[in-house]
XYZ file of C-alpha atoms in Angstrom:
375
model
C 11.874 -74.843 67.939
C 9.469 -72.130 69.052
C 11.835 -69.400 67.877
C 11.826 -70.909 64.388
C 8.027 -71.006 64.338
C 7.849 -67.368 65.428
C 10.325 -66.310 62.748
C 8.393 -68.238 60.073
C 5.115 -66.619 61.191
C 6.690 -63.135 61.046
C 7.989 -63.743 57.539
C 4.558 -64.942 56.374
C 2.823 -61.897 57.878
C 5.308 -59.580 56.106
C 4.709 -61.384 52.821
C 0.934 -61.062 53.188
C 1.272 -57.333 53.882
C 3.353 -56.880 50.726
C 0.762 -58.765 48.694
C -2.056 -56.590 50.071
C -0.070 -53.389 49.332
C 0.667 -54.467 45.751
C -3.001 -55.315 45.243
C -4.049 -51.867 46.509
C -1.589 -50.190 44.159
C -2.925 -52.198 41.231
C -6.492 -51.250 42.125
C -5.485 -47.564 42.412
C -3.796 -47.657 38.980
C -6.878 -49.261 37.431
C -9.112 -46.576 38.962
C -6.870 -43.807 37.537
C -7.014 -45.365 34.063
C -10.805 -45.582 34.294
C -11.042 -41.938 35.363
C -8.845 -40.815 32.453
C -10.949 -42.867 30.049
C -14.200 -41.339 31.296
C -12.695 -37.831 31.167
C -11.507 -38.291 27.580
C -14.879 -39.715 26.588
C -16.602 -36.699 28.156
C -14.303 -34.277 26.281
C -15.063 -36.051 23.013
C -18.805 -35.911 23.620
C -18.593 -32.205 24.532
C -17.976 -31.427 20.839
C -21.546 -32.565 20.199
C -23.127 -30.999 23.255
C -26.021 -29.415 21.333
C -27.798 -29.532 17.999
C -25.967 -26.457 16.621
C -22.619 -28.228 16.493
C -21.806 -29.603 13.049
C -18.845 -30.372 10.835
C -18.128 -26.648 10.311
C -17.648 -26.136 14.061
C -15.290 -29.102 14.248
C -13.261 -27.817 11.266
C -13.079 -24.331 12.795
C -11.754 -25.850 16.001
C -9.124 -27.845 14.131
C -8.009 -24.836 12.087
C -7.924 -22.454 15.044
C -4.069 -22.537 15.232
C -3.905 -21.614 11.535
C -6.335 -18.726 12.085
C -4.260 -17.532 15.045
C -1.078 -17.546 12.939
C -2.715 -15.689 10.041
C -4.228 -13.069 12.371
C -0.911 -12.314 14.061
C 1.065 -12.245 10.801
C -1.493 -9.874 9.251
C -1.370 -7.646 12.330
C 2.413 -7.289 12.229
C 2.704 -6.997 8.445
C 0.025 -4.300 8.195
C 2.660 -1.581 8.621
C 4.730 -3.171 5.838
C 1.724 -3.206 3.488
C 0.969 0.460 4.196
C 4.603 1.386 3.530
C 4.457 -0.622 0.297
C 1.368 1.268 -0.902
C 2.961 4.615 -0.100
C 6.259 3.621 -1.739
C 4.736 2.321 -4.970
C 2.378 5.291 -5.299
C 5.212 7.729 -4.642
C 7.385 6.040 -7.287
C 4.645 6.389 -9.907
C 4.113 10.065 -9.041
C 7.873 10.708 -9.205
C 8.131 9.068 -12.651
C 5.217 11.139 -13.925
C 6.730 14.410 -12.692
C 10.338 13.676 -13.685
C 9.944 11.749 -16.945
C 6.487 12.256 -18.427
C 5.442 15.772 -17.458
C 8.332 17.535 -19.304
C 7.531 15.475 -22.405
C 3.843 16.401 -22.166
C 4.631 20.097 -21.826
C 6.847 19.977 -24.934
C 4.709 17.911 -27.308
C 1.018 18.267 -26.338
C -1.343 21.062 -27.290
C -2.371 23.646 -24.643
C -5.836 22.104 -24.333
C -4.444 18.630 -23.627
C -1.874 20.085 -21.238
C -4.625 21.779 -19.210
C -6.660 18.558 -19.191
C -3.769 16.418 -17.964
C -2.721 18.917 -15.301
C -6.259 19.403 -13.978
C -7.407 15.796 -14.005
C -4.103 14.310 -12.840
C -3.743 16.595 -9.820
C -7.434 16.250 -8.870
C -7.158 12.458 -8.998
C -3.933 12.516 -6.966
C -5.486 14.723 -4.273
C -8.507 12.418 -3.985
C -6.276 9.334 -3.661
C -4.055 10.859 -0.987
C -6.973 12.294 1.012
C -9.089 9.140 1.081
C -6.171 6.829 1.807
C -5.023 9.000 4.696
C -8.545 9.145 6.111
C -9.045 5.383 5.655
C -5.928 4.440 7.631
C -6.319 7.070 10.376
C -10.110 6.999 10.949
C -11.387 4.491 13.478
C -14.044 2.187 11.994
C -16.146 2.551 15.140
C -16.491 0.314 18.183
C -19.331 -0.313 20.636
C -19.032 1.816 23.788
C -17.419 0.311 26.875
C -20.368 1.294 29.075
C -22.911 -1.443 28.392
C -25.820 -0.075 30.433
C -27.676 1.710 27.627
C -26.322 -0.460 24.792
C -28.949 -2.282 22.778
C -27.545 -5.558 21.492
C -29.079 -8.185 19.250
C -26.601 -10.869 20.336
C -23.598 -11.503 22.574
C -20.053 -11.489 21.194
C -18.354 -14.805 21.985
C -14.931 -13.135 22.223
C -15.784 -9.884 24.037
C -18.632 -11.423 26.095
C -20.557 -8.182 25.618
C -23.748 -7.065 23.826
C -23.239 -6.737 20.096
C -25.385 -4.190 18.164
C -26.865 -4.960 14.762
C -24.349 -5.258 11.874
C -21.474 -5.421 14.391
C -18.888 -8.187 14.140
C -15.731 -9.140 16.008
C -12.363 -8.652 14.289
C -9.905 -11.327 15.369
C -6.948 -9.240 14.147
C -7.871 -6.044 16.024
C -9.392 -8.163 18.833
C -12.367 -5.779 19.086
C -15.937 -5.568 17.861
C -16.354 -3.241 14.861
C -19.529 -1.355 13.959
C -20.884 -2.351 10.523
C -17.722 -4.332 9.864
C -16.939 -5.108 6.229
C -13.492 -6.713 6.536
C -10.000 -6.147 7.909
C -7.820 -4.637 5.186
C -4.066 -5.306 5.575
C -3.302 -2.599 2.989
C -4.844 -0.084 5.409
C -3.657 -1.816 8.584
C -7.165 -1.052 9.800
C -10.656 -2.479 9.816
C -13.192 -1.212 7.291
C -16.274 -0.305 9.272
C -19.010 2.247 9.784
C -16.898 5.408 9.912
C -14.248 4.658 7.248
C -16.114 2.462 4.763
C -16.701 5.420 2.435
C -13.031 6.418 2.579
C -11.960 2.869 1.710
C -14.278 2.593 -1.286
C -13.416 6.086 -2.534
C -9.709 5.286 -2.328
C -10.221 2.083 -4.340
C -12.311 3.952 -6.910
C -9.947 6.889 -7.426
C -6.855 4.683 -7.378
C -8.415 2.529 -10.102
C -9.316 5.627 -12.114
C -5.779 6.965 -11.732
C -4.201 3.677 -12.849
C -6.508 3.460 -15.870
C -5.682 7.080 -16.732
C -1.924 6.376 -16.567
C -2.265 3.156 -18.587
C -4.265 4.765 -21.384
C -2.232 7.973 -21.493
C 1.093 6.164 -21.438
C 0.291 3.423 -23.965
C 2.194 5.004 -26.854
C 5.116 5.875 -24.592
C 5.134 2.309 -23.310
C 5.326 0.886 -26.831
C 8.213 3.192 -27.750
C 10.039 2.480 -24.491
C 9.605 -1.282 -24.869
C 10.948 -1.148 -28.444
C 13.901 0.926 -27.241
C 14.694 -1.639 -24.534
C 14.651 -4.409 -27.139
C 17.097 -2.408 -29.255
C 19.320 -2.023 -26.177
C 19.414 -5.802 -25.762
C 20.356 -6.325 -29.429
C 23.096 -3.713 -29.266
C 24.491 -5.255 -26.098
C 24.574 -8.643 -27.817
C 26.378 -7.188 -30.851
C 28.891 -5.491 -28.573
C 29.661 -8.811 -26.903
C 30.108 -10.503 -30.265
C 32.500 -7.789 -31.433
C 34.528 -8.141 -28.233
C 34.645 -11.921 -28.620
C 35.849 -11.781 -32.265
C 38.389 -9.041 -31.407
C 37.688 -7.208 -34.650
C 39.053 -3.869 -33.554
C 38.776 -2.403 -37.058
C 34.943 -2.553 -36.840
C 33.039 0.399 -35.463
C 31.319 -0.596 -32.180
C 27.541 -0.133 -32.113
C 26.237 3.045 -30.489
C 25.412 2.893 -26.791
C 22.474 4.278 -24.863
C 23.203 6.681 -22.066
C 22.230 5.954 -18.468
C 19.528 8.611 -18.589
C 17.951 7.073 -21.687
C 17.981 3.611 -20.145
C 16.454 4.882 -16.905
C 13.767 6.797 -18.813
C 12.640 3.819 -20.912
C 12.676 1.380 -18.005
C 10.729 3.825 -15.825
C 8.009 4.154 -18.465
C 7.713 0.364 -18.773
C 7.608 0.006 -14.971
C 4.884 2.668 -14.727
C 2.668 1.091 -17.378
C 3.007 -2.488 -16.115
C 2.369 -1.529 -12.477
C -0.596 0.731 -13.276
C -2.192 -1.846 -15.573
C -1.820 -4.625 -12.997
C -3.243 -2.512 -10.176
C -6.089 -1.319 -12.410
C -7.151 -4.909 -13.122
C -6.869 -6.184 -9.540
C -8.189 -3.122 -7.748
C -10.826 -2.533 -10.416
C -12.299 -5.994 -9.779
C -12.354 -5.293 -6.029
C -14.015 -1.916 -6.612
C -16.745 -3.468 -8.778
C -17.345 -6.101 -6.117
C -17.817 -3.494 -3.389
C -19.961 -1.365 -5.692
C -22.319 -4.319 -6.125
C -22.451 -4.797 -2.349
C -23.217 -1.114 -1.788
C -25.976 -1.268 -4.385
C -27.600 -4.111 -2.421
C -27.051 -2.400 0.939
C -24.755 -5.134 2.231
C -21.253 -5.563 3.555
C -18.904 -8.411 2.698
C -19.843 -10.283 5.876
C -23.559 -9.640 5.470
C -23.498 -11.045 1.962
C -22.653 -14.511 3.295
C -25.188 -14.189 6.115
C -27.950 -13.026 3.761
C -27.185 -15.755 1.235
C -27.539 -18.498 3.846
C -30.708 -16.896 5.203
C -32.124 -16.569 1.687
C -31.448 -20.237 0.970
C -32.959 -21.320 4.279
C -36.158 -19.351 3.735
C -36.390 -20.396 0.103
C -36.688 -24.019 1.195
C -39.650 -22.993 3.359
C -41.299 -21.081 0.525
C -40.614 -17.666 2.069
C -38.893 -14.550 0.734
C -35.975 -12.793 2.421
C -35.558 -9.034 2.170
C -32.553 -7.141 3.498
C -33.824 -4.747 6.205
C -30.897 -2.356 5.585
C -31.536 -1.921 1.854
C -33.569 1.097 0.728
C -33.268 0.564 -3.015
C -30.240 0.854 -5.301
C -30.222 4.648 -5.679
C -31.038 5.384 -2.035
C -28.370 2.911 -0.890
C -25.742 4.925 -2.736
C -27.030 8.203 -1.292
C -26.948 6.779 2.231
C -23.455 5.358 1.728
C -21.996 8.564 0.257
C -23.894 10.858 2.632
C -25.730 12.753 -0.120
C -28.674 14.590 1.431
C -29.134 17.400 -1.110
C -28.087 17.622 -4.799
C -25.109 19.911 -4.120
C -23.539 17.178 -1.980
C -22.667 15.275 -5.148
C -20.083 17.992 -5.753
C -19.017 18.917 -2.238
C -19.032 15.417 -0.718
C -18.332 13.083 -3.649
C -16.218 14.944 -6.220
C -14.288 16.947 -3.619
C -12.527 15.815 -0.431
C -15.009 15.792 2.436
C -14.595 14.471 6.004
C -18.342 14.330 6.717
C -19.632 11.548 8.969
C -21.917 8.770 7.736
C -25.581 8.532 8.638
C -26.294 7.111 12.066
C -24.068 6.099 14.943
C -23.632 2.465 13.947
C -25.487 1.382 17.115
C -29.005 1.769 15.740
C -30.275 1.998 12.160
C -33.049 4.522 11.801
C -34.400 5.733 8.475
C -31.905 8.220 6.923
C -33.319 11.599 5.876
C -32.209 11.147 2.271
C -34.401 8.048 1.800
C -37.711 8.946 0.162
C -39.657 5.758 0.798
C -39.316 3.104 3.452
C -40.000 -0.465 2.573
C -41.084 -2.626 5.485
C -38.723 -5.585 5.639
C -40.247 -9.023 5.584
C -37.580 -10.529 7.789
C -34.616 -9.076 9.582
C -31.248 -10.707 10.110
């Protein structure tokens, strides 16, 4: 009898221990769920940790994977874009030398021949020089030694002082002095030291495309009409073969050289006209920015600052603008009148004004206007 009571008591004690252990496990699971809930709530509230966070910050965070993909694709395809520019430009030059130049030498007057030879080769030299300098010249970066570096803010990516007009390029993963934008067609950033080369390349490439489009208009019309005649003759030849009328004389055929000549002229005119429209619009856009003393990034910053101050009844003035004419002289590096020939109309590797770290008054500026507010 006593042995049964002892066995029953042991079984009850074991059952109570199991119940206590299960209860502890349930309490531990509930505590883990509560901790995860508080942690998730804290992460959600961290998006609104200060008054500067708004919907734009949230959207930037959501689109960060898209930005990462675009940056890496642009970085790897930059070499392809450069090769494409070189290949298309070389094809146009080859067509001009092989197809058009012999025709010009045979049909044009000596005065027009001299004009085409002089202007065409000058324009080609300017395009090649400025494109080479734009892709090989570093845009400028802040120095690694940060002891004597004067910064107006801290770069969020580099965690380093950032001088005025300096911005971080997510594709190059470096801060760029006076950054305008990252150009995939150069596979390089457009900044303080190669901004002039980039704009000059766009300008002379546009001028060259317009020159080819205007000069080759009559040749394009004749070549296009010849291609249409080729299509009609090919259709007639197929009809003759289908009817099996061997007694009829087959229509004359164009030789391979004639076909290649006409198609090359059409290709030249269409490509040059398209590039002239697209690149011409880009050149005008950058010319307007240079006239105002701004870069592409600064335009958006200045517009927001102008709108903010306008609501307060104040006026914003760009501290880096010295007037339209002086802005162009500073940008092109024209200090004396002869520089318009030696530095603008001829290839020149001269450096821009300043170091990109500080912005003192250039020597070519006649008057200094005190800015009302600085960005």
